[in-house]
Amino acid sequence: MSQEDRKPVSRRRFLALVGTSSFAGVLAACGAPPTATQPTAEGNAGPTSAPAPTAAPTTAPSASGEVVNLRYVFAGSPQPDQALVQEALSALVQQKGLNATITLEPVDYGAFNERVMLMNTGGEPFDLVFTAPWINNYYQNVNNGTLLPLDDLLPQYAPGLWASMPPSTWEAARVGGKIYAVINQQIFPKLFGPLFRKDLVEKYQIDLEAITSYEQLTPILQQIKDGEPELRYVFLGDNGSHKEIWGYDPIDQALGFPAVKFDDPSARVVNFFETPEAVAYATLVRTWREAGFTALDELAQEEREGLIKAGQVAVLMAEVIKPGAEQEAKARYGYEWVGRAIAPNYLTTGGVVATLTGIPSSSAHPEAAMQFLELVNTDPEVYNLLAKGIEGRHWRFVDAESRVIELIPDSGYAPNSDWQFGNQFNAYYTDPAAVGNWERTREINDSARPSPILGFTFDRTPVETELAQTSEVFTRAFKPIYAGDGEVAANLAAANAELKAAGADRVLAEIQKQIDAWLATRGG
Amino acid sequence: MIDETRPHASGEQVAVPGSLRVAAEPWQRRLATGLRARLGGRRARTTLGLLLLAAPGLLYIFVFKYVTLIGIVVAFKRYRTVDGLLGSPWVGFENFRFMFGTGAIWPVIRNTVALNLLFLMASTVVSLTIAILIAEIYRQRVTRVYQTTLFFPQFISWVLVSYFVYALLSTEGGIINGLLRQFGIEPISWYTSPQYWPLILLLAALWKGAGAGSLLYLAALLGIDPQYYEAARIDGANKWQEIRYITLPLLVPVIVIQLLIAIGFIFNADFGLFYQVPRNNAALYPVTDVLDTFVFRSLTTVGNVGMAAAAGLLQATVGFALVLASNWLVRRWNPERSLF
């Protein structure tokens, strides 16, 4: 792999910078309470052991004049007060010993994939980027060599971040044995389930605890539909993409059809859409559709949001029901919500790598970028400045002891995507009711059972042609079935036949081959 | 009555400013004129002048169309950003395989070609009609209002157009279904009924593009010598005859050139139109899926630049072959009318 051979120039240039910066104070801040960490004056000689030619002046403290700028590209709408936060963030990280300024570059979700892809293919240098299997595809990036392998940088420049998760968790971020992005720690298991409007749950006395399957929802949905004729949609579908609900590990969510059953230790790869669960699911969606629970036209994301905010939606069908999900939904849509997890508590590769931050291979300052990641992930002050804005301007402490803050309405900075920036367990609570959620989340993470293929990542390279073909079939033939259009059995059979013709069997065989090899290395 | 074969009439008329459709057109026409001038035995100095006139256009074409041709190699490579254009390994025709592996592409090619041909014919007729009607209006002020109004949709993005269309066709709150209900007709679920979509897409394409398309014809029209019309009127010709025997014959060269250029793009579909307006609705794919949307859907999972380049190269190659073929046909019919 040639991309790990960094240009010596950048390393040498970096050494001049880092050698002078004292970031030991940062390390001490790991896991500390949100009280301000004093930057310590002690210098750190850590990076001098780097194998690059050390002709550059690694000791001269006067080089501090050279401040590197880190371009941080992530998904979200630009905030009015972004420049202010950027300035405050730069000042704070410099105070913490990282000689860098940060440029925040949010890109709208809808344009994020294309923008990042263009920046990559254009060779535009940037330093930090949000990546995941579901947006700005992580594996695609790794395949294309657009992300830097971090195995050396991570323990060296971000020891706190490195130590904050067990090696078994880091395994999930590995592709071909190497880590290409750091994990933004948050809820890992994908505990999908329905999220109900709380007023309706109370009105119809729905016993959420009793719900253990989606089939049980049908009479409840009927009840809501009958009682609330002004509600236009009591159900918004998920197009059959959440296999975890039905007890399957999707291996790589973007592939669409391959899956491994959670309780199958032999890890046999199957086409999800040929399993009895998938048939039952399609049939269920069809009955809901026929009962009129769902929108007649397929709705775009912003239209859905508009309807939810307008109070025309009673149930969000497949949300991750994690501690804090209710508060998040309330912040996003208004209304009180209450959820019930249905998916079993399993740890999958996809769940662990759901939110990642990578360092693009075009970055001229990978070491500084990694130090920034250390700060964001271990220092609550830095993290919350990035995620919540400036104290007193965008939020104020309600209860500093238990880390509860209050967001100032219309303050000009509210990205509302903590999970995108780093270790979410460092986030201040925005709701007193949420206090303790991070501890509860950590408990869920710790108590989750491992999927038989936790840590396995699929290398798509050998079957890219087949994947292009199956992807075409998947988006065309299966979407309508899981939107409830048409007769289930016949359509599903036809779609599966098309999938086969597109090379699905070759894809499944290749995944099986890679899984078997991976299991063998683990077992031996 | 009219000297239809006057060798330089076409080129000179068309050089009227106002072509806003394809940046390459003015240059191509200018060059065509220049070449014809040379072949026609004109003096070399005229040729030089024309070529100088064409220089900025030539430079543009050279930089953006010829230099970028090196990118074709990507179609035959397993391209990775870090390895670069030349460093990436060759893979032969491997990148083309995904398009033809399943046979799913044939209906898509059919859609692409059939819908593009339909759009091409309809937009030519409608644009011509608009141009002729506007040219017939004498009051300049009114003309400008009409022109601007018709031209304006060109600047509206397909995303917005898709919402206009959705406001009309939405199953529950749509205006058209509202009207149907009022007349006691059963509402139609437009977004799950593919049979209506060729027409809907055609109307959307015409609404957006026909006004802008008419500009070129209008420019050519205004370049026609008024003496022809005066002479015709003296001979007792009515409006229809003026159009039939003067306007249209004099516009034929422009129409032919326009068609030839458009045919080169017959394999390229307007992604915005075909992706946004049907709202990427899988139920409508049987008629709305075109090469560009097909490739887009195939490659969103794998994101292979080489495969995308392969699809683009295929489109360009077929377009090139079609331009050569149709030019050959035109030349057989009338050598004066052909592009080259």
PDB file of N, CA and C in Angstrom, chain B residues 146-182:
ATOM      1  N   TYR B 146     -42.349  38.809 -23.776  1.00  0.00           N
ATOM      2  CA  TYR B 146     -42.586  37.409 -24.145  1.00  0.00           C
ATOM      3  C   TYR B 146     -41.303  36.612 -24.064  1.00  0.00           C
ATOM      4  N   GLN B 147     -40.253  37.191 -24.666  1.00  0.00           N
ATOM      5  CA  GLN B 147     -38.991  36.477 -24.718  1.00  0.00           C
ATOM      6  C   GLN B 147     -38.475  36.156 -23.331  1.00  0.00           C
ATOM      7  N   THR B 148     -38.494  37.187 -22.464  1.00  0.00           N
ATOM      8  CA  THR B 148     -37.978  36.999 -21.109  1.00  0.00           C
ATOM      9  C   THR B 148     -38.801  35.964 -20.361  1.00  0.00           C
ATOM     10  N   THR B 149     -40.118  36.082 -20.506  1.00  0.00           N
ATOM     11  CA  THR B 149     -41.000  35.143 -19.815  1.00  0.00           C
ATOM     12  C   THR B 149     -40.713  33.711 -20.251  1.00  0.00           C
ATOM     13  N   LEU B 150     -40.558  33.532 -21.546  1.00  0.00           N
ATOM     14  CA  LEU B 150     -40.331  32.180 -22.048  1.00  0.00           C
ATOM     15  C   LEU B 150     -38.933  31.686 -21.710  1.00  0.00           C
ATOM     16  N   PHE B 151     -38.004  32.635 -21.607  1.00  0.00           N
ATOM     17  CA  PHE B 151     -36.618  32.276 -21.382  1.00  0.00           C
ATOM     18  C   PHE B 151     -36.358  31.955 -19.916  1.00  0.00           C
ATOM     19  N   PHE B 152     -37.138  32.586 -19.060  1.00  0.00           N
ATOM     20  CA  PHE B 152     -36.887  32.517 -17.620  1.00  0.00           C
ATOM     21  C   PHE B 152     -36.780  31.089 -17.051  1.00  0.00           C
ATOM     22  N   PRO B 153     -37.682  30.166 -17.412  1.00  0.00           N
ATOM     23  CA  PRO B 153     -37.608  28.826 -16.793  1.00  0.00           C
ATOM     24  C   PRO B 153     -36.254  28.161 -16.954  1.00  0.00           C
ATOM     25  N   GLN B 154     -35.508  28.549 -17.992  1.00  0.00           N
ATOM     26  CA  GLN B 154     -34.186  27.976 -18.212  1.00  0.00           C
ATOM     27  C   GLN B 154     -33.314  28.109 -16.963  1.00  0.00           C
ATOM     28  N   PHE B 155     -33.540  29.168 -16.186  1.00  0.00           N
ATOM     29  CA  PHE B 155     -32.670  29.448 -15.045  1.00  0.00           C
ATOM     30  C   PHE B 155     -33.160  28.785 -13.759  1.00  0.00           C
ATOM     31  N   ILE B 156     -34.292  28.110 -13.819  1.00  0.00           N
ATOM     32  CA  ILE B 156     -34.804  27.450 -12.623  1.00  0.00           C
ATOM     33  C   ILE B 156     -34.206  26.048 -12.556  1.00  0.00           C
ATOM     34  N   SER B 157     -33.681  25.688 -11.399  1.00  0.00           N
ATOM     35  CA  SER B 157     -33.018  24.384 -11.312  1.00  0.00           C
ATOM     36  C   SER B 157     -34.060  23.271 -11.350  1.00  0.00           C
ATOM     37  N   TRP B 158     -33.609  22.110 -11.779  1.00  0.00           N
ATOM     38  CA  TRP B 158     -34.524  20.963 -11.866  1.00  0.00           C
ATOM     39  C   TRP B 158     -35.085  20.584 -10.503  1.00  0.00           C
ATOM     40  N   VAL B 159     -34.323  20.862  -9.471  1.00  0.00           N
ATOM     41  CA  VAL B 159     -34.815  20.529  -8.127  1.00  0.00           C
ATOM     42  C   VAL B 159     -36.101  21.312  -7.845  1.00  0.00           C
ATOM     43  N   LEU B 160     -36.063  22.608  -8.185  1.00  0.00           N
ATOM     44  CA  LEU B 160     -37.267  23.419  -7.983  1.00  0.00           C
ATOM     45  C   LEU B 160     -38.387  22.960  -8.897  1.00  0.00           C
ATOM     46  N   VAL B 161     -38.013  22.673 -10.145  1.00  0.00           N
ATOM     47  CA  VAL B 161     -39.042  22.215 -11.086  1.00  0.00           C
ATOM     48  C   VAL B 161     -39.725  20.963 -10.542  1.00  0.00           C
ATOM     49  N   SER B 162     -38.908  20.084  -9.924  1.00  0.00           N
ATOM     50  CA  SER B 162     -39.490  18.840  -9.409  1.00  0.00           C
ATOM     51  C   SER B 162     -40.545  19.147  -8.346  1.00  0.00           C
ATOM     52  N   TYR B 163     -40.339  20.226  -7.583  1.00  0.00           N
ATOM     53  CA  TYR B 163     -41.357  20.586  -6.595  1.00  0.00           C
ATOM     54  C   TYR B 163     -42.598  21.186  -7.251  1.00  0.00           C
ATOM     55  N   PHE B 164     -42.402  21.965  -8.314  1.00  0.00           N
ATOM     56  CA  PHE B 164     -43.562  22.475  -9.059  1.00  0.00           C
ATOM     57  C   PHE B 164     -44.399  21.292  -9.533  1.00  0.00           C
ATOM     58  N   VAL B 165     -43.692  20.331 -10.138  1.00  0.00           N
ATOM     59  CA  VAL B 165     -44.397  19.177 -10.686  1.00  0.00           C
ATOM     60  C   VAL B 165     -45.090  18.398  -9.559  1.00  0.00           C
ATOM     61  N   TYR B 166     -44.392  18.287  -8.428  1.00  0.00           N
ATOM     62  CA  TYR B 166     -44.996  17.558  -7.308  1.00  0.00           C
ATOM     63  C   TYR B 166     -46.237  18.277  -6.797  1.00  0.00           C
ATOM     64  N   ALA B 167     -46.188  19.618  -6.779  1.00  0.00           N
ATOM     65  CA  ALA B 167     -47.361  20.377  -6.345  1.00  0.00           C
ATOM     66  C   ALA B 167     -48.540  20.094  -7.256  1.00  0.00           C
ATOM     67  N   LEU B 168     -48.245  19.856  -8.525  1.00  0.00           N
ATOM     68  CA  LEU B 168     -49.323  19.544  -9.468  1.00  0.00           C
ATOM     69  C   LEU B 168     -49.791  18.103  -9.325  1.00  0.00           C
ATOM     70  N   LEU B 169     -48.852  17.182  -9.130  1.00  0.00           N
ATOM     71  CA  LEU B 169     -49.180  15.761  -9.287  1.00  0.00           C
ATOM     72  C   LEU B 169     -49.281  14.963  -7.997  1.00  0.00           C
ATOM     73  N   SER B 170     -48.944  15.565  -6.857  1.00  0.00           N
ATOM     74  CA  SER B 170     -48.983  14.822  -5.609  1.00  0.00           C
ATOM     75  C   SER B 170     -50.322  14.095  -5.444  1.00  0.00           C
ATOM     76  N   THR B 171     -50.237  12.860  -4.952  1.00  0.00           N
ATOM     77  CA  THR B 171     -51.446  12.038  -4.892  1.00  0.00           C
ATOM     78  C   THR B 171     -52.490  12.627  -3.949  1.00  0.00           C
ATOM     79  N   GLU B 172     -52.020  13.144  -2.819  1.00  0.00           N
ATOM     80  CA  GLU B 172     -52.996  13.637  -1.847  1.00  0.00           C
ATOM     81  C   GLU B 172     -53.349  15.108  -2.027  1.00  0.00           C
ATOM     82  N   GLY B 173     -52.326  15.991  -2.033  1.00  0.00           N
ATOM     83  CA  GLY B 173     -52.624  17.414  -2.082  1.00  0.00           C
ATOM     84  C   GLY B 173     -52.446  18.052  -3.448  1.00  0.00           C
ATOM     85  N   GLY B 174     -52.190  17.244  -4.481  1.00  0.00           N
ATOM     86  CA  GLY B 174     -51.844  17.797  -5.780  1.00  0.00           C
ATOM     87  C   GLY B 174     -52.985  18.545  -6.460  1.00  0.00           C
ATOM     88  N   ILE B 175     -52.618  19.582  -7.231  1.00  0.00           N
ATOM     89  CA  ILE B 175     -53.614  20.426  -7.881  1.00  0.00           C
ATOM     90  C   ILE B 175     -54.413  19.638  -8.912  1.00  0.00           C
ATOM     91  N   ILE B 176     -53.719  18.817  -9.688  1.00  0.00           N
ATOM     92  CA  ILE B 176     -54.424  18.101 -10.755  1.00  0.00           C
ATOM     93  C   ILE B 176     -55.408  17.090 -10.186  1.00  0.00           C
ATOM     94  N   ASN B 177     -54.963  16.343  -9.162  1.00  0.00           N
ATOM     95  CA  ASN B 177     -55.900  15.402  -8.549  1.00  0.00           C
ATOM     96  C   ASN B 177     -57.068  16.127  -7.886  1.00  0.00           C
ATOM     97  N   GLY B 178     -56.798  17.332  -7.361  1.00  0.00           N
ATOM     98  CA  GLY B 178     -57.885  18.142  -6.806  1.00  0.00           C
ATOM     99  C   GLY B 178     -58.934  18.455  -7.863  1.00  0.00           C
ATOM    100  N   LEU B 179     -58.441  18.838  -9.048  1.00  0.00           N
ATOM    101  CA  LEU B 179     -59.349  19.143 -10.150  1.00  0.00           C
ATOM    102  C   LEU B 179     -60.132  17.904 -10.567  1.00  0.00           C
ATOM    103  N   LEU B 180     -59.390  16.788 -10.678  1.00  0.00           N
ATOM    104  CA  LEU B 180     -60.050  15.537 -11.088  1.00  0.00           C
ATOM    105  C   LEU B 180     -61.179  15.198 -10.123  1.00  0.00           C
ATOM    106  N   ARG B 181     -60.898  15.367  -8.812  1.00  0.00           N
ATOM    107  CA  ARG B 181     -61.922  15.066  -7.809  1.00  0.00           C
ATOM    108  C   ARG B 181     -63.143  15.950  -8.018  1.00  0.00           C
ATOM    109  N   GLN B 182     -62.879  17.234  -8.312  1.00  0.00           N
ATOM    110  CA  GLN B 182     -63.993  18.164  -8.501  1.00  0.00           C
ATOM    111  C   GLN B 182     -64.902  17.718  -9.637  1.00  0.00           C
TER     112      GLN B 182
END
